[in-house]
Amino acid sequence: MTVESVAAWIVVGCFATTGFLALLRALKGPTVLDRIIASDVFLITVVMVLVLDMIVHKHDNSIALMIAIAATGALATITVARFVRKRPEESAGSEINWSQTPRESGEGE
């Protein structure tokens, strides 16, 4: 094994860990913003894996796919940011107690 192949395997391990942790955060949440940031991190990790593949195998076949993935991530982030901006009370991660009416919680007075 050469130094380059050992370094590539170490980087693959780091990318695998990053991808797993990003998917875990995307699944557990707790807010929409956490999930969208985790999906951005995961998409960036996928792009970086494609870059590593291009470096190791000395080709440039993945450039169009990388651009498509990056554009999808950017558009998704912009879309969610615009959606969250319109509903600030839910974006801050505050818990809404749906079991109480405004009179029971003292908010309507």
Coordinates of C-alpha atoms in Angstrom, one line a residue, residues 1-102:
M1 CA 0.0 0.0 0.0
T2 CA 1.2 3.4 -0.9
V3 CA 1.0 6.5 1.2
E4 CA -1.7 7.9 -1.1
S5 CA -3.9 4.8 -0.7
V6 CA -3.6 4.9 3.1
A7 CA -4.5 8.6 3.1
A8 CA -7.5 7.9 0.8
W9 CA -8.8 5.2 3.1
I10 CA -8.4 7.5 6.1
V11 CA -10.3 10.2 4.3
V12 CA -13.0 7.6 3.3
G13 CA -13.4 6.7 7.0
C14 CA -13.8 10.4 7.9
F15 CA -16.4 10.9 5.1
A16 CA -18.3 7.8 6.3
T17 CA -18.4 9.1 9.8
T18 CA -19.5 12.6 8.7
G19 CA -22.2 11.1 6.5
F20 CA -23.5 8.9 9.3
L21 CA -23.6 11.7 11.8
A22 CA -25.3 14.0 9.3
L23 CA -28.0 11.4 8.5
L24 CA -28.5 10.8 12.2
R25 CA -29.0 14.6 12.8
A26 CA -31.4 14.8 9.8
L27 CA -33.5 11.9 11.2
K28 CA -33.5 13.1 14.9
G29 CA -34.1 16.7 14.2
P30 CA -35.6 18.4 16.5
T31 CA -36.3 21.4 14.2
V32 CA -36.6 21.9 10.5
L33 CA -33.4 24.0 10.5
D34 CA -31.4 21.2 12.1
R35 CA -32.7 18.8 9.4
I36 CA -31.9 21.1 6.5
I37 CA -28.4 21.9 7.8
A38 CA -27.8 18.1 8.2
S39 CA -28.9 17.5 4.7
D40 CA -26.6 20.2 3.4
V41 CA -23.7 18.6 5.3
F42 CA -24.6 15.2 3.9
L43 CA -24.8 16.5 0.3
I44 CA -21.4 18.3 0.7
T45 CA -20.0 15.0 2.0
V46 CA -21.3 13.2 -1.1
V47 CA -19.7 15.8 -3.3
M48 CA -16.4 15.4 -1.5
V49 CA -16.6 11.6 -1.9
L50 CA -17.0 12.2 -5.7
V51 CA -14.0 14.6 -5.6
L52 CA -11.9 11.9 -3.8
D53 CA -13.0 9.4 -6.4
M54 CA -11.9 11.8 -9.2
I55 CA -8.6 12.3 -7.5
V56 CA -7.9 8.6 -6.9
H57 CA -9.0 7.3 -10.3
K58 CA -7.8 10.4 -12.3
H59 CA -10.9 11.2 -14.2
D60 CA -13.4 14.0 -14.5
N61 CA -16.6 12.2 -15.2
S62 CA -18.4 13.2 -12.0
I63 CA -18.3 17.0 -12.4
A64 CA -21.8 17.3 -13.8
L65 CA -23.2 15.1 -11.0
M66 CA -21.4 17.2 -8.4
I67 CA -22.8 20.4 -9.9
A68 CA -26.3 18.9 -9.8
I69 CA -26.0 17.8 -6.2
A70 CA -24.6 21.2 -5.1
A71 CA -27.4 23.1 -7.0
T72 CA -30.1 20.8 -5.4
G73 CA -28.7 21.4 -1.9
A74 CA -28.5 25.2 -2.4
L75 CA -32.1 25.4 -3.8
A76 CA -33.4 23.2 -1.0
T77 CA -31.8 25.4 1.6
I78 CA -33.1 28.6 0.0
T79 CA -36.6 27.1 -0.2
V80 CA -36.7 26.0 3.4
A81 CA -35.2 29.3 4.6
R82 CA -38.0 31.2 2.8
F83 CA -40.6 28.9 4.3
V84 CA -39.2 29.2 7.9
R85 CA -39.0 33.0 7.6
K86 CA -42.7 33.1 7.1
R87 CA -43.4 31.1 10.2
P88 CA -41.0 32.3 12.9
E89 CA -42.8 31.0 15.9
E90 CA -42.2 27.4 14.8
S91 CA -38.7 27.9 13.4
A92 CA -37.1 28.8 16.7
G93 CA -37.6 25.2 18.0
S94 CA -40.1 26.3 20.6
E95 CA -42.5 23.7 21.7
I96 CA -46.2 24.4 21.1
N97 CA -48.6 22.9 23.6
W98 CA -51.5 21.9 21.4
S99 CA -53.4 20.4 24.3
Q100 CA -54.2 23.8 25.9
T101 CA -56.5 26.4 24.6
P102 CA -55.4 30.1 25.0

